[in-house]
Coordinates of C-alpha atoms in Angstrom, one line a residue:
M1 CA 10.5 79.9 31.0
N2 CA 12.4 83.3 30.5
K3 CA 14.9 81.5 28.2
Y4 CA 12.0 80.2 26.2
I5 CA 10.5 83.6 25.5
L6 CA 13.9 85.2 24.9
L7 CA 14.8 82.5 22.4
V8 CA 11.3 83.0 20.6
S9 CA 12.1 86.5 20.6
F10 CA 15.4 86.1 18.9
L11 CA 13.7 84.0 16.4
S12 CA 11.0 86.5 15.4
L13 CA 13.4 89.2 15.2
S14 CA 15.8 87.1 13.1
Y15 CA 13.0 86.3 10.8
F16 CA 11.9 90.0 10.6
A17 CA 15.5 91.1 10.0
K18 CA 15.9 88.4 7.3
A19 CA 12.8 89.9 5.5
Q20 CA 14.2 93.4 5.7
T21 CA 18.1 93.2 5.7
T22 CA 20.6 90.7 6.8
N23 CA 22.3 91.6 9.8
P24 CA 24.8 89.1 11.2
G25 CA 24.8 90.4 14.6
L26 CA 21.1 89.6 15.0
L27 CA 21.7 85.9 14.3
V28 CA 21.2 83.5 17.1
N29 CA 24.1 80.9 17.5
I30 CA 22.5 77.5 17.9
Q31 CA 24.6 74.3 19.2
K32 CA 25.4 72.0 16.4
A33 CA 25.8 68.2 16.8
S34 CA 25.5 65.0 14.8
Q35 CA 22.7 62.5 15.7
S36 CA 25.3 60.3 17.6
E37 CA 26.5 63.2 19.8
I38 CA 22.9 64.4 20.4
N39 CA 22.2 60.7 21.6
L40 CA 25.0 61.4 24.3
Y41 CA 23.3 64.2 25.8
N42 CA 22.6 63.9 29.6
T43 CA 19.0 64.5 30.1
A44 CA 19.9 66.0 33.4
D45 CA 21.9 68.8 31.8
L46 CA 18.9 69.6 29.2
E47 CA 15.9 72.0 30.0
I48 CA 12.6 72.2 27.9
G49 CA 13.1 74.6 24.9
M50 CA 16.6 74.2 24.2
L51 CA 17.5 74.0 20.4
V52 CA 20.1 72.0 18.6
Y53 CA 21.0 71.8 14.9
N54 CA 21.4 68.3 13.6
T55 CA 24.1 68.2 11.1
D56 CA 23.0 64.8 9.9
V57 CA 19.7 65.9 8.4
N58 CA 20.3 69.7 8.4
R59 CA 17.3 70.5 10.7
I60 CA 16.5 72.4 14.0
F61 CA 15.2 70.3 16.9
E62 CA 13.6 71.6 20.3
Y63 CA 13.9 69.6 23.4
T64 CA 10.4 68.9 24.9
N65 CA 8.9 66.5 27.3
N66 CA 9.0 63.9 24.5
G67 CA 12.7 64.4 23.6
F68 CA 14.0 66.4 20.6
T69 CA 11.3 67.3 18.2
Q70 CA 12.0 68.8 14.7
I71 CA 10.7 72.4 13.9
L72 CA 8.8 72.6 10.8
T73 CA 10.2 74.9 8.1
T74 CA 8.4 77.4 5.8
N75 CA 8.7 74.6 3.0
D76 CA 7.0 72.4 5.2
V77 CA 4.0 74.7 6.1
N78 CA 3.8 76.0 2.6
E79 CA 2.9 72.7 0.8
T80 CA -0.5 73.0 -1.2
I81 CA -3.4 70.6 -2.0
T82 CA -4.8 70.3 -5.5
S83 CA -6.9 68.1 -7.3
L84 CA -7.7 66.9 -10.7
V85 CA -10.8 64.8 -11.4
N86 CA -11.5 63.0 -14.5
N87 CA -15.5 63.4 -15.0
G88 CA -15.3 60.4 -17.6
D89 CA -17.1 62.6 -20.3
G90 CA -14.0 64.1 -21.9
T91 CA -13.9 66.9 -19.1
F92 CA -11.7 67.4 -16.3
T93 CA -12.4 69.3 -13.0
Y94 CA -9.4 70.9 -11.2
T95 CA -9.5 72.5 -7.6
S96 CA -6.7 74.9 -6.8
E97 CA -5.1 75.6 -3.3
D98 CA -7.8 78.2 -2.5
N99 CA -10.4 75.8 -3.5
T100 CA -11.1 77.5 -6.7
I101 CA -12.9 75.1 -9.4
T102 CA -11.8 75.1 -12.9
N103 CA -13.4 73.0 -15.7
I104 CA -11.1 71.9 -18.4
N105 CA -12.7 70.6 -21.8
G106 CA -10.5 67.7 -23.1
T107 CA -12.4 66.9 -26.4
D108 CA -11.4 68.2 -29.9
N109 CA -14.0 69.1 -32.1
Q110 CA -11.9 69.7 -35.0
V111 CA -13.3 68.9 -38.5
I112 CA -11.2 66.5 -40.7
T113 CA -11.2 66.8 -44.3
S114 CA -9.8 64.9 -47.2
T115 CA -8.8 65.9 -50.7
V116 CA -7.5 63.6 -53.6
T117 CA -4.3 65.0 -54.5
T118 CA -3.5 62.3 -57.3
P119 CA -6.2 60.0 -58.2
L120 CA -5.6 56.5 -57.2
S121 CA -2.3 57.4 -55.7
L122 CA -2.5 60.4 -52.9
V123 CA -5.0 61.6 -50.4
N124 CA -4.5 64.8 -48.3
I125 CA -5.9 64.8 -44.7
S126 CA -6.4 68.1 -43.1
L127 CA -7.3 69.3 -39.7
E128 CA -9.6 72.4 -38.9
D129 CA -7.1 74.1 -36.8
G130 CA -4.3 73.6 -39.0
G131 CA -1.9 70.6 -39.8
N132 CA -2.2 68.0 -42.8
T133 CA -0.7 64.9 -44.3
N134 CA -0.5 62.9 -47.4
I135 CA -1.5 59.2 -47.5
N136 CA -0.3 56.9 -50.3
I137 CA -3.3 54.7 -51.3
Q138 CA -1.6 53.5 -54.6
D139 CA -1.3 49.7 -55.2
A140 CA 2.1 48.3 -55.7
D141 CA 1.7 48.0 -59.4
A142 CA -1.2 50.5 -59.7
D143 CA -3.1 47.9 -61.5
S144 CA -6.5 47.2 -60.4
N145 CA -7.2 44.2 -62.6
N146 CA -4.5 41.8 -61.0
E147 CA -6.4 41.2 -57.8
V148 CA -9.1 38.7 -59.0
N149 CA -8.6 35.0 -60.1
Q150 CA -10.4 34.8 -63.6
T151 CA -10.6 31.2 -64.0
F152 CA -10.0 27.7 -62.1
A153 CA -9.8 24.5 -64.0
I154 CA -8.3 20.9 -63.9
V155 CA -5.9 20.7 -66.8
A156 CA -3.9 17.4 -67.3
G157 CA -4.2 16.5 -63.9
N158 CA -3.1 19.8 -62.6
I159 CA -5.1 22.7 -60.9
A160 CA -4.8 25.8 -63.1
L161 CA -5.5 29.2 -61.4
T162 CA -5.4 31.9 -64.1
D163 CA -5.7 35.7 -63.4
N164 CA -4.4 39.0 -65.4
A165 CA -0.8 38.0 -64.5
G166 CA -1.0 34.5 -66.1
T167 CA -1.8 31.0 -65.3
L168 CA -0.3 29.1 -62.1
N169 CA -0.4 25.4 -62.3
L170 CA -0.5 23.1 -59.2
P171 CA 0.5 19.5 -59.9
L172 CA -1.9 17.1 -58.2
T173 CA 0.6 14.2 -58.6
D174 CA 2.6 15.8 -55.8
I175 CA -0.3 15.3 -53.3
D176 CA -1.6 12.1 -54.4
S177 CA -1.2 8.8 -52.1
D178 CA -0.9 5.3 -52.8
I179 CA -2.6 2.4 -50.5
T180 CA -0.5 -0.8 -50.0
Q181 CA -2.7 -3.7 -49.5
V182 CA -1.5 -5.9 -46.6
V183 CA -4.7 -8.2 -45.9
T184 CA -5.3 -10.0 -49.2
T185 CA -8.1 -12.4 -48.0
G186 CA -11.6 -11.4 -46.7
N187 CA -14.6 -9.6 -47.9
T188 CA -14.5 -6.6 -50.3
I189 CA -16.4 -3.9 -48.5
S190 CA -15.1 -0.8 -50.6
T191 CA -12.4 0.3 -53.2
H192 CA -10.0 3.2 -53.4
T193 CA -9.2 4.8 -56.5
A194 CA -5.8 6.6 -56.7
A195 CA -4.9 9.6 -58.5
S196 CA -2.9 7.5 -60.8
G197 CA -5.9 5.3 -61.5
T198 CA -4.8 2.3 -59.6
I199 CA -7.8 0.7 -57.9
T200 CA -7.3 -1.1 -54.6
N201 CA -9.9 -3.3 -52.7
I202 CA -10.6 -2.4 -49.1
L203 CA -11.0 -5.9 -47.6
E204 CA -12.9 -6.6 -44.3
T205 CA -10.3 -8.6 -42.2
V206 CA -11.0 -12.2 -41.3
T207 CA -11.0 -13.6 -37.7
T208 CA -12.2 -16.5 -36.1
F209 CA -14.0 -17.4 -32.5
E210 CA -14.2 -20.7 -31.7
Q211 CA -15.1 -22.8 -28.6
D212 CA -14.2 -26.3 -27.4
D213 CA -17.5 -27.2 -25.8
T214 CA -18.5 -30.6 -27.0
T215 CA -17.2 -33.8 -25.7
T216 CA -16.1 -36.3 -28.5
A217 CA -14.4 -39.6 -28.6
T218 CA -11.0 -37.7 -29.5
D219 CA -11.8 -34.8 -26.9
P220 CA -13.4 -36.7 -23.9
A221 CA -12.8 -33.6 -21.6
A222 CA -14.2 -30.7 -23.5
T223 CA -13.3 -27.6 -21.2
G224 CA -15.2 -24.9 -23.2
E225 CA -11.8 -23.4 -24.1
I226 CA -12.4 -20.3 -26.4
T227 CA -9.9 -19.5 -29.3
Y228 CA -9.8 -16.2 -31.0
T229 CA -7.6 -15.9 -34.0
D230 CA -6.7 -12.6 -35.2
E231 CA -6.1 -11.2 -38.7
E232 CA -2.5 -12.4 -38.8
G233 CA -3.6 -15.8 -37.8
T234 CA -2.4 -15.5 -34.2
P235 CA -4.6 -17.6 -31.8
F236 CA -5.4 -16.5 -28.2
T237 CA -7.1 -18.7 -25.9
A238 CA -9.4 -18.2 -22.9
Q239 CA -10.4 -20.9 -20.4
I240 CA -13.8 -21.5 -19.2
V241 CA -13.5 -24.7 -17.1
S242 CA -10.2 -25.8 -15.2
T243 CA -8.9 -29.2 -16.1
E244 CA -7.7 -30.0 -12.5
A245 CA -8.9 -33.7 -11.8
D246 CA -11.0 -32.8 -8.9
N247 CA -13.0 -29.8 -10.6
Q248 CA -16.7 -30.4 -10.3
I249 CA -17.6 -27.6 -12.8
E250 CA -18.3 -28.6 -16.3
V251 CA -19.1 -27.2 -19.8
G252 CA -23.0 -26.8 -20.3
T253 CA -24.9 -27.2 -23.4
N254 CA -24.4 -23.5 -24.5
G255 CA -20.8 -23.5 -23.9
G256 CA -20.8 -21.9 -20.4
A257 CA -19.6 -23.4 -17.1
Y258 CA -22.0 -25.6 -15.4
L259 CA -22.3 -27.0 -12.1
G260 CA -24.8 -29.8 -11.9
P261 CA -25.8 -32.3 -9.3
T262 CA -22.9 -33.4 -6.9
V263 CA -24.7 -35.9 -4.4
Y264 CA -26.5 -38.9 -5.3
T265 CA -28.0 -41.7 -3.0
G266 CA -29.2 -45.0 -4.2
T267 CA -29.3 -48.6 -3.4
F268 CA -28.5 -52.2 -4.8
I269 CA -28.6 -55.7 -3.5
I270 CA -25.8 -58.4 -3.3
S271 CA -27.1 -61.9 -3.6
A272 CA -24.0 -63.7 -5.0
E273 CA -20.4 -63.5 -6.0
G274 CA -19.2 -61.6 -9.1
V275 CA -18.9 -58.0 -10.2
V276 CA -21.7 -55.6 -9.3
T277 CA -22.0 -52.7 -11.8
I278 CA -23.7 -49.6 -10.7
T279 CA -25.0 -47.0 -13.3
G280 CA -27.4 -44.1 -13.6
I281 CA -25.7 -41.7 -11.6
P282 CA -25.9 -38.2 -13.1
F283 CA -22.2 -37.5 -13.0
Q284 CA -18.8 -39.4 -12.6
P285 CA -18.4 -39.9 -8.9
S286 CA -15.0 -39.5 -7.3
Q287 CA -16.2 -41.1 -3.9
V288 CA -18.9 -43.1 -2.4
T289 CA -20.1 -44.4 1.0
F290 CA -22.0 -47.7 1.9
I291 CA -24.1 -48.9 4.8
A292 CA -25.7 -52.3 5.2
N293 CA -27.3 -54.6 8.2
A294 CA -27.0 -58.2 8.4
N295 CA -30.2 -60.1 7.5
V296 CA -31.8 -57.0 5.7
E297 CA -31.8 -58.5 2.1
S298 CA -34.6 -56.4 0.3
L299 CA -36.1 -53.1 -0.2
N300 CA -39.1 -53.8 1.8
I301 CA -39.0 -55.9 5.0
D302 CA -41.2 -55.9 8.2
S303 CA -40.6 -59.1 10.2
D304 CA -38.6 -61.2 12.7
N305 CA -35.7 -63.7 11.6
G306 CA -38.3 -65.8 9.7
V307 CA -37.3 -68.9 11.1
G308 CA -37.9 -69.4 14.7
N309 CA -36.9 -68.5 18.1
N310 CA -33.5 -69.4 19.5
D311 CA -32.4 -70.1 16.1
R312 CA -28.6 -70.9 16.5
G313 CA -28.0 -70.1 12.6
I314 CA -27.0 -67.2 10.5
D315 CA -30.5 -66.0 10.3
N316 CA -30.6 -64.9 13.8
S317 CA -27.4 -63.1 13.4
F318 CA -27.3 -59.1 13.3
G319 CA -25.1 -56.3 13.1
T320 CA -24.3 -53.0 11.1
M321 CA -21.7 -52.3 8.4
N322 CA -20.2 -49.0 7.2
G323 CA -17.7 -48.4 4.2
F324 CA -16.3 -46.1 1.7
A325 CA -14.1 -45.8 -1.6
R326 CA -12.3 -42.6 -2.9
N327 CA -10.3 -41.7 -5.5
T328 CA -7.7 -39.2 -4.7
D329 CA -5.6 -37.8 -7.5
G330 CA -5.8 -41.5 -9.2
T331 CA -5.2 -43.4 -5.8
L332 CA -8.0 -45.4 -4.6
V333 CA -8.5 -45.7 -1.1
Q334 CA -11.3 -48.0 0.7
Q335 CA -12.3 -49.3 4.1
A336 CA -15.0 -51.3 5.6
M337 CA -16.2 -51.9 9.3
Y338 CA -18.9 -54.3 10.8
S339 CA -20.1 -54.9 14.4
G340 CA -22.6 -57.4 15.5
G341 CA -24.1 -60.2 17.7
H342 CA -26.7 -63.0 17.7
A343 CA -30.1 -62.9 19.0
N344 CA -29.8 -66.8 20.6
S345 CA -27.5 -65.4 23.2
I346 CA -24.8 -63.0 23.4
N347 CA -21.8 -64.6 24.9
D348 CA -19.3 -62.7 22.5
N349 CA -19.6 -60.1 19.8
S350 CA -18.5 -60.4 16.0
R351 CA -16.1 -57.7 14.8
Y352 CA -14.6 -56.9 11.3
A353 CA -12.6 -54.4 9.5
S354 CA -10.9 -54.3 6.3
S355 CA -8.9 -51.8 4.1
S356 CA -9.1 -53.9 1.2
N357 CA -13.0 -53.7 0.9
C358 CA -15.5 -51.1 1.0
I359 CA -18.3 -53.6 2.0
G360 CA -18.0 -56.4 4.7
V361 CA -20.4 -58.3 6.8
R362 CA -19.3 -60.9 9.4
Y363 CA -21.9 -62.9 10.4
G364 CA -21.3 -64.3 14.0
N365 CA -23.0 -66.8 16.5
Q366 CA -23.8 -66.5 20.3
D367 CA -20.0 -67.0 20.8
G368 CA -18.8 -64.5 18.1
S369 CA -17.6 -67.4 16.0
S370 CA -17.9 -66.7 12.1
L371 CA -21.1 -68.1 10.4
G372 CA -19.7 -66.7 7.0
K373 CA -18.7 -63.4 5.4
I374 CA -19.8 -61.2 2.5
E375 CA -17.4 -58.8 1.1
G376 CA -17.0 -56.3 -1.8
A377 CA -13.8 -55.0 -3.1
F378 CA -14.2 -51.7 -4.9
G379 CA -13.2 -51.6 -8.7
S380 CA -13.4 -48.3 -10.5
F381 CA -15.4 -45.2 -10.9
T382 CA -17.1 -44.9 -14.4
P383 CA -18.6 -41.8 -16.1
D384 CA -22.0 -42.6 -14.5
G385 CA -21.4 -45.1 -11.5
F386 CA -18.9 -47.8 -10.3
N387 CA -18.3 -51.2 -9.9
I388 CA -17.5 -53.7 -7.0
T389 CA -16.3 -57.3 -6.9
V390 CA -18.3 -59.4 -4.4
N391 CA -16.8 -62.4 -2.6
Y392 CA -18.6 -64.9 -0.3
T393 CA -16.6 -66.8 2.5
N394 CA -17.9 -69.9 4.3
G395 CA -18.4 -69.8 8.1
V396 CA -16.3 -71.9 10.5
V397 CA -19.2 -73.6 12.6
T398 CA -20.6 -77.0 11.9
D399 CA -23.6 -78.3 14.1
N400 CA -25.4 -81.3 12.4
N401 CA -29.0 -81.5 13.8
A402 CA -32.2 -82.7 12.7
N403 CA -33.8 -79.6 14.3
P404 CA -33.3 -76.8 11.6
L405 CA -33.1 -74.1 14.6
I406 CA -30.0 -75.9 15.8
N407 CA -28.7 -77.1 12.4
V408 CA -25.7 -75.0 11.3
Q409 CA -23.5 -75.3 8.3
P410 CA -20.4 -73.4 7.1
T411 CA -22.0 -72.7 3.5
D412 CA -25.1 -71.3 4.9
V413 CA -23.7 -67.9 4.0
N414 CA -24.1 -68.6 0.4
A415 CA -28.1 -68.2 0.6
E416 CA -27.6 -64.7 2.2
A417 CA -28.2 -61.4 0.4
L418 CA -27.5 -57.8 1.5
L419 CA -29.3 -54.4 0.8
I420 CA -26.7 -51.8 0.3
I421 CA -27.7 -48.0 0.5
F422 CA -24.8 -45.8 -0.9
T423 CA -24.2 -42.2 -1.3
A424 CA -22.2 -41.1 -4.3
Y425 CA -20.2 -37.8 -4.6
K426 CA -19.0 -36.1 -7.6

């Protein structure tokens, strides 16, 4: 503690002596060291209040509980604070170190005057507080009459601009244009007249829009194809209906795609050999199915065999037939099958199947022997139906007897008929 008081006393004396006279004998000798040397000091050898002069920053540092702390100089403590505020109205407020406020007027209220020194040439501008300058207002040629265009006219195909300096001609031929006619056919909708007087017709371009929507003898499969032909004669087509063979969509009466009926059910009766033609189907079918029953021969029947009990002939034979015909990519496929018996007695059954026919009924007796067959081979599909070739085959049983219930002949089948129910598909 005594060392610290002694050190302060020395500093005070030094400052006082410096203010009066400079006596080197009164100066305090302070240890000098660089920052790196200070960093190597052993804190055990240091005491609070010791001073060191840092040669790196040229400042005196005192050792405290927080380490070496820089000691302020007179320059540090004598820094003053002032302010200058812009009041926004052309004035400023200045506050000095002792808080003295001074208002400063930044506006200039000088009067500006002008004097014509030389008419149409010089004007002198003067300030109230002194200072002046000459401004040259003279036109380059000092001629006030050359600033206005006096006339504007079209002369010999040129634009003529006339003023005091003369006439300037602008040739219109340099800015005219020509139109080259490319399309030479069509309706004239306007004309263009060039600067040269040439007249060119503006033609409406000609295009076509057609649809193949009507079936004719030369075009039996109209597809509704739309053809657009542009101005250069190039056609572009768009399909409405595909041309695939199994496509069921067709062209409607208004040219659009149309899907009509695709299934149709009907009947017909076979009563003799020959070709049976079916018409009236509202489309051209691609396949058809058939069903028939032995001894069901008309559209309306509600009865027994119509002959008598225990009849051994064809009238007492029964069974069910199914068949079909189909056109697949131009290839015809058909099939028929039948299974039946006899009402007199059932010792055996009657069976039948054929891939060469779409209709087939094999009448059998009580022992399953054939009493005759009715077969139908499919012919072809037509635009509104189909046709079948019918064939009758005699039976193999002969039983001559005066009793009609027992009498059986091979030709009995020729008196038979069949009701056929069919379903056609587009």
